[in-house]
């Protein structure tokens, strides 16, 4: 027979659990903490604060096999690649390999080889059902090519592909080149993700003129209401300093110069790359790691005149003569 006090205790616990589940937040019954985590190896729900094991029989949603390196994982995996926005069909269609080998790795006969060649050709044709999809395929391949040349991470390619798809849906491509819109979307994605790439750098890997990229970027950003923050010159400092082989002290000094100059309103209307280059040049002089204006200009892809002009403004802002 269950004692009344213990029974009431259990009822209270059940009411607390029901109330917390109704609110949509799991709470530890021991310490009322919401800091809960699921153990990856045993599938237990554990309170991080008091260590109470709340649930022991959670469903393990991971694979039933174990792998200890990438090759084992590839061999044992029975699923395809995840969906991606960087492919026109989001990676859902089938691709036929070009190795001309069977499942056991043996070379196939010439008759089978010609048959597989025809199958591949038709497979590539049926992947795009109309001109719109063919244009999308070309644009996304251009974004991928330029992103590889710029060395930007995968997330930037995904964001650029999403922006291009939105532009295509809003019919912003009409009257403009596919390459121009694709390049503008990649530049917008770099700014969205905080990856420091200047318009000049993007134009170098593109097949489109820099002026057209700038015009298209402004048009796409306005029509799609992309909220773009001004580029911070400090984002360029680590990359420029690394290419010039400057120390951490010089980088910190360059960031300090940029902060002081920006507080006095000198950054308004100025090129962020030129501003960062001038700050690095000034910092290298102050930290006895002298670099010539030509060396800094080559890395930042700006002119020496720009560096001299920004340098004078920054030195005056810092109070140096």
Short mmCIF file of C-alpha atoms in Angstrom, two decimals:
data_model
loop_
_atom_site.label_atom_id
_atom_site.label_comp_id
_atom_site.label_asym_id
_atom_site.label_seq_id
_atom_site.Cartn_x
_atom_site.Cartn_y
_atom_site.Cartn_z
CA UNK A 1 0.00 0.00 0.00
CA UNK A 2 1.37 3.41 -1.00
CA UNK A 3 1.51 5.97 1.78
CA UNK A 4 -0.68 9.08 1.26
CA UNK A 5 2.27 11.45 1.62
CA UNK A 6 4.31 9.61 -1.05
CA UNK A 7 1.26 9.43 -3.32
CA UNK A 8 0.71 13.19 -2.98
CA UNK A 9 4.42 13.72 -3.74
CA UNK A 10 4.13 11.73 -6.97
CA UNK A 11 0.96 13.56 -7.97
CA UNK A 12 2.70 16.91 -7.43
CA UNK A 13 5.64 15.76 -9.54
CA UNK A 14 3.29 14.61 -12.31
CA UNK A 15 1.49 17.97 -12.23
CA UNK A 16 4.81 19.84 -12.45
CA UNK A 17 5.96 17.69 -15.39
CA UNK A 18 2.63 18.15 -17.19
CA UNK A 19 2.71 21.92 -16.62
CA UNK A 20 6.26 22.25 -17.90
CA UNK A 21 5.52 20.11 -20.98
CA UNK A 22 2.44 22.21 -21.74
CA UNK A 23 4.59 25.33 -21.71
CA UNK A 24 6.92 23.65 -24.21
CA UNK A 25 10.00 23.78 -21.93
CA UNK A 26 11.46 20.71 -20.21
CA UNK A 27 12.34 21.38 -16.57
CA UNK A 28 14.41 19.26 -14.19
CA UNK A 29 12.05 17.92 -11.43
CA UNK A 30 14.89 18.08 -8.88
CA UNK A 31 16.28 21.62 -9.26
CA UNK A 32 13.82 23.27 -11.73
CA UNK A 33 16.67 23.91 -14.19
CA UNK A 34 16.06 24.13 -17.94
CA UNK A 35 19.71 23.33 -18.72
CA UNK A 36 19.09 19.80 -20.04
CA UNK A 37 21.17 17.82 -22.51
CA UNK A 38 20.95 14.49 -24.32
CA UNK A 39 23.85 12.06 -23.92
CA UNK A 40 25.13 11.17 -27.41
CA UNK A 41 26.32 7.65 -26.55
CA UNK A 42 23.47 6.35 -24.35
CA UNK A 43 20.56 8.64 -25.35
CA UNK A 44 19.85 9.76 -21.79
CA UNK A 45 18.26 13.12 -20.91
CA UNK A 46 20.46 14.64 -18.18
CA UNK A 47 20.27 17.82 -16.12
CA UNK A 48 23.55 19.70 -16.51
CA UNK A 49 23.16 21.48 -13.15
CA UNK A 50 22.40 18.66 -10.68
CA UNK A 51 23.25 15.60 -12.81
CA UNK A 52 19.83 13.92 -12.52
CA UNK A 53 19.04 11.40 -15.27
CA UNK A 54 15.50 12.40 -16.27
CA UNK A 55 14.91 9.89 -19.12
CA UNK A 56 16.84 6.71 -19.86
CA UNK A 57 15.04 5.21 -22.84
CA UNK A 58 15.31 8.00 -25.43
CA UNK A 59 15.34 6.93 -29.07
CA UNK A 60 18.83 7.12 -30.57
CA UNK A 61 18.32 8.76 -33.96
CA UNK A 62 21.91 8.19 -35.12
CA UNK A 63 23.13 5.33 -37.33
CA UNK A 64 23.31 1.82 -35.92
CA UNK A 65 26.93 1.42 -37.13
CA UNK A 66 30.11 2.94 -35.75
CA UNK A 67 32.90 4.58 -37.76
CA UNK A 68 36.22 5.96 -36.57
CA UNK A 69 37.44 7.87 -39.64
CA UNK A 70 36.11 9.50 -42.81
CA UNK A 71 36.72 6.51 -45.12
CA UNK A 72 34.83 4.12 -42.80
CA UNK A 73 31.99 6.62 -42.55
CA UNK A 74 31.80 6.87 -46.36
CA UNK A 75 31.79 3.07 -46.76
CA UNK A 76 29.09 2.39 -44.17
CA UNK A 77 26.79 5.31 -44.97
CA UNK A 78 23.68 4.29 -46.92
CA UNK A 79 22.29 7.77 -47.60
CA UNK A 80 23.08 10.42 -50.20
CA UNK A 81 24.43 13.90 -49.79
CA UNK A 82 22.24 16.50 -48.02
CA UNK A 83 20.11 18.86 -50.08
CA UNK A 84 21.87 22.05 -51.11
CA UNK A 85 20.82 25.36 -52.65
CA UNK A 86 24.01 25.48 -54.75
CA UNK A 87 22.58 23.03 -57.31
CA UNK A 88 19.60 23.85 -59.49
CA UNK A 89 17.80 20.62 -58.49
CA UNK A 90 19.01 20.91 -54.86
CA UNK A 91 21.08 17.75 -55.36
CA UNK A 92 18.07 15.41 -55.52
CA UNK A 93 18.57 13.95 -59.02
CA UNK A 94 20.83 11.03 -59.90
CA UNK A 95 24.32 11.35 -61.33
CA UNK A 96 25.98 8.58 -63.33
CA UNK A 97 29.68 8.19 -62.58
CA UNK A 98 32.33 8.66 -65.31
CA UNK A 99 34.66 5.87 -64.16
CA UNK A 100 33.33 3.24 -66.63
CA UNK A 101 33.65 0.49 -64.00
CA UNK A 102 31.17 -1.95 -62.51
CA UNK A 103 30.26 -2.44 -58.83
CA UNK A 104 33.36 -4.62 -58.29
CA UNK A 105 35.75 -2.05 -59.80
CA UNK A 106 36.32 -3.98 -63.04
CA UNK A 107 36.38 -2.13 -66.38
CA UNK A 108 33.24 -2.60 -68.46
CA UNK A 109 33.18 -3.70 -72.12
CA UNK A 110 33.25 -1.24 -75.03
CA UNK A 111 29.59 -1.97 -75.81
CA UNK A 112 28.56 -1.20 -72.23
CA UNK A 113 30.82 1.86 -72.25
CA UNK A 114 29.05 3.41 -75.24
CA UNK A 115 25.69 2.57 -73.66
CA UNK A 116 26.69 4.29 -70.40
CA UNK A 117 27.91 7.31 -72.39
CA UNK A 118 24.46 7.67 -73.97
CA UNK A 119 22.78 7.25 -70.58
CA UNK A 120 24.96 9.97 -69.06
CA UNK A 121 24.22 12.33 -71.93
CA UNK A 122 20.47 11.86 -71.60
CA UNK A 123 20.66 12.05 -67.82
CA UNK A 124 22.32 15.48 -68.09
CA UNK A 125 19.65 16.60 -70.57
CA UNK A 126 16.65 15.54 -68.49
CA UNK A 127 18.04 17.16 -65.31
CA UNK A 128 16.92 20.53 -66.71
CA UNK A 129 13.36 20.58 -68.01
CA UNK A 130 13.29 24.11 -69.47
CA UNK A 131 15.36 27.21 -70.28
CA UNK A 132 14.76 28.67 -66.81
CA UNK A 133 16.37 25.69 -65.11
CA UNK A 134 19.26 25.73 -67.58
CA UNK A 135 19.89 29.40 -66.79
CA UNK A 136 19.71 28.64 -63.05
CA UNK A 137 22.17 25.78 -63.50
CA UNK A 138 24.60 28.07 -65.35
CA UNK A 139 24.26 30.85 -62.75
CA UNK A 140 24.84 28.52 -59.79
CA UNK A 141 27.88 26.98 -61.50
CA UNK A 142 29.26 30.52 -62.01
CA UNK A 143 28.71 31.31 -58.31
CA UNK A 144 30.51 28.09 -57.37
CA UNK A 145 33.43 28.87 -59.70
CA UNK A 146 33.87 32.43 -58.40
CA UNK A 147 33.49 31.34 -54.76
CA UNK A 148 36.23 28.75 -55.25
CA UNK A 149 38.52 31.38 -56.81
CA UNK A 150 37.85 33.77 -53.90
CA UNK A 151 38.33 31.04 -51.30
CA UNK A 152 35.11 31.77 -49.40
CA UNK A 153 33.43 29.13 -47.19
CA UNK A 154 30.51 26.92 -48.16
CA UNK A 155 27.99 29.00 -46.22
CA UNK A 156 28.64 32.00 -48.52
CA UNK A 157 27.86 29.87 -51.60
CA UNK A 158 24.60 28.72 -50.02
CA UNK A 159 23.56 32.31 -49.17
CA UNK A 160 24.53 33.54 -52.66
CA UNK A 161 22.45 30.76 -54.24
CA UNK A 162 19.43 31.64 -52.08
CA UNK A 163 19.73 35.34 -53.03
CA UNK A 164 19.96 34.43 -56.74
CA UNK A 165 16.89 32.18 -56.49
CA UNK A 166 14.97 35.07 -54.86
CA UNK A 167 16.10 37.43 -57.64
CA UNK A 168 14.97 34.89 -60.24
CA UNK A 169 11.59 34.49 -58.52
CA UNK A 170 11.10 38.29 -58.44
CA UNK A 171 12.04 38.47 -62.16
CA UNK A 172 15.05 40.73 -61.54
CA UNK A 173 17.18 38.92 -64.14
CA UNK A 174 15.25 40.25 -67.13
CA UNK A 175 17.36 42.71 -69.11
CA UNK A 176 20.56 41.86 -67.21
CA UNK A 177 23.30 39.32 -67.79
CA UNK A 178 23.19 36.09 -65.78
CA UNK A 179 26.88 36.48 -64.90
CA UNK A 180 26.32 40.03 -63.62
CA UNK A 181 23.45 39.05 -61.32
CA UNK A 182 25.31 35.94 -60.11
CA UNK A 183 28.40 38.03 -59.26
CA UNK A 184 26.27 40.66 -57.49
CA UNK A 185 24.59 37.91 -55.42
CA UNK A 186 27.99 36.48 -54.44
CA UNK A 187 29.22 39.93 -53.37
CA UNK A 188 26.02 40.45 -51.36
CA UNK A 189 26.48 37.05 -49.70
CA UNK A 190 30.07 37.93 -48.72
CA UNK A 191 28.82 41.10 -47.05
CA UNK A 192 25.94 39.26 -45.37
CA UNK A 193 28.26 36.62 -43.90
CA UNK A 194 30.93 39.13 -42.86
CA UNK A 195 33.58 37.74 -45.25
CA UNK A 196 35.89 40.62 -46.26
CA UNK A 197 36.00 40.63 -50.06
CA UNK A 198 36.13 43.94 -51.90
CA UNK A 199 34.26 44.71 -55.11
CA UNK A 200 37.60 44.82 -56.95
CA UNK A 201 38.48 41.28 -55.80
CA UNK A 202 35.08 39.94 -56.84
CA UNK A 203 35.38 41.69 -60.23
CA UNK A 204 38.77 40.02 -60.82
CA UNK A 205 37.28 36.52 -60.78
CA UNK A 206 34.13 37.56 -62.66
CA UNK A 207 33.58 37.88 -66.41
CA UNK A 208 31.66 41.13 -65.88
CA UNK A 209 32.82 44.74 -65.61
CA UNK A 210 33.13 46.17 -62.08
CA UNK A 211 30.68 49.03 -62.78
CA UNK A 212 27.99 46.60 -63.93
CA UNK A 213 28.52 44.46 -60.80
CA UNK A 214 28.11 47.54 -58.60
CA UNK A 215 24.95 48.67 -60.42
CA UNK A 216 23.41 45.19 -60.31
CA UNK A 217 24.32 44.73 -56.64
CA UNK A 218 22.62 47.99 -55.65
CA UNK A 219 19.52 47.09 -57.70
CA UNK A 220 19.24 43.56 -56.25
CA UNK A 221 19.85 44.77 -52.67
CA UNK A 222 17.16 47.43 -53.04
CA UNK A 223 14.54 45.21 -54.71
CA UNK A 224 15.03 42.29 -52.29
CA UNK A 225 15.33 44.60 -49.24
CA UNK A 226 18.68 43.14 -48.22
CA UNK A 227 19.69 44.93 -45.05
CA UNK A 228 23.40 45.51 -45.58
CA UNK A 229 25.55 47.06 -42.89
CA UNK A 230 28.50 49.25 -43.94
CA UNK A 231 31.72 47.27 -44.43
CA UNK A 232 34.00 47.50 -41.39
CA UNK A 233 37.64 48.19 -42.43
CA UNK A 234 38.80 46.11 -39.45
CA UNK A 235 37.57 42.98 -41.26
CA UNK A 236 40.35 43.44 -43.83
CA UNK A 237 43.16 43.98 -41.30
CA UNK A 238 43.93 40.29 -40.42
CA UNK A 239 44.11 39.19 -44.06
CA UNK A 240 46.24 42.14 -45.21
CA UNK A 241 48.53 41.85 -42.17
CA UNK A 242 48.94 38.10 -42.75
CA UNK A 243 49.97 38.63 -46.38
CA UNK A 244 52.45 41.33 -45.27
CA UNK A 245 53.73 39.07 -42.42
CA UNK A 246 53.07 41.66 -39.71
CA UNK A 247 52.86 40.92 -35.97
CA UNK A 248 49.80 40.86 -33.70
CA UNK A 249 50.99 44.12 -32.14
CA UNK A 250 50.83 45.86 -35.53
CA UNK A 251 47.35 44.46 -36.18
CA UNK A 252 46.12 45.74 -32.81
CA UNK A 253 47.61 49.16 -33.52
CA UNK A 254 45.94 49.26 -36.95
CA UNK A 255 42.56 48.42 -35.37
CA UNK A 256 43.11 51.16 -32.79
CA UNK A 257 43.88 53.70 -35.55
CA UNK A 258 40.69 52.69 -37.41
CA UNK A 259 38.57 53.02 -34.24
CA UNK A 260 39.94 56.49 -33.40
CA UNK A 261 39.57 57.71 -36.99
CA UNK A 262 36.03 56.34 -37.32
CA UNK A 263 34.97 58.07 -34.08
CA UNK A 264 35.99 61.40 -35.64
CA UNK A 265 33.88 60.71 -38.75
CA UNK A 266 36.79 60.17 -41.16
CA UNK A 267 35.43 56.82 -42.41
CA UNK A 268 32.30 58.30 -44.00
CA UNK A 269 32.44 58.06 -47.79
CA UNK A 270 35.85 56.35 -47.83
CA UNK A 271 36.78 52.98 -49.30
CA UNK A 272 37.12 50.41 -46.46
CA UNK A 273 40.04 48.65 -48.17
CA UNK A 274 41.95 51.92 -48.62
CA UNK A 275 41.18 52.91 -45.03
CA UNK A 276 42.42 49.54 -43.70
CA UNK A 277 45.54 49.69 -45.91
CA UNK A 278 46.46 53.17 -44.63
CA UNK A 279 45.94 52.05 -41.01
CA UNK A 280 48.22 49.04 -41.55
CA UNK A 281 50.87 51.28 -43.16
CA UNK A 282 50.70 53.74 -40.24
CA UNK A 283 50.78 50.90 -37.68
CA UNK A 284 53.82 49.30 -39.35
CA UNK A 285 55.72 52.59 -39.03
CA UNK A 286 54.71 53.04 -35.38
CA UNK A 287 55.64 49.45 -34.47
CA UNK A 288 59.02 49.50 -36.32
CA UNK A 289 57.89 46.93 -38.91
CA UNK A 290 58.18 49.30 -41.86
CA UNK A 291 56.45 48.34 -45.07
CA UNK A 292 56.53 50.48 -48.19
CA UNK A 293 53.39 52.06 -49.57
CA UNK A 294 53.81 50.00 -52.73
CA UNK A 295 53.83 46.69 -50.77
CA UNK A 296 50.68 47.61 -48.84
CA UNK A 297 48.97 48.94 -51.99
CA UNK A 298 49.65 45.71 -53.90
CA UNK A 299 48.12 43.58 -51.13
CA UNK A 300 45.08 45.82 -50.63
CA UNK A 301 44.61 46.46 -54.38
CA UNK A 302 44.47 50.23 -53.95
CA UNK A 303 46.72 53.04 -55.22
CA UNK A 304 49.60 54.58 -53.29
CA UNK A 305 47.86 57.97 -53.56
CA UNK A 306 44.86 56.57 -51.65
CA UNK A 307 47.14 55.25 -48.90
CA UNK A 308 48.97 58.60 -48.60
CA UNK A 309 45.73 60.58 -48.36
CA UNK A 310 44.12 58.28 -45.77
CA UNK A 311 47.43 58.03 -43.87
CA UNK A 312 47.64 61.80 -43.43
CA UNK A 313 44.06 61.96 -42.14
CA UNK A 314 44.59 59.10 -39.70
CA UNK A 315 47.88 60.48 -38.34
CA UNK A 316 46.21 63.84 -37.66
CA UNK A 317 43.29 62.08 -35.98
CA UNK A 318 45.72 60.19 -33.71
CA UNK A 319 47.45 63.44 -32.76
CA UNK A 320 50.83 62.60 -34.33
CA UNK A 321 52.82 65.13 -36.33
#
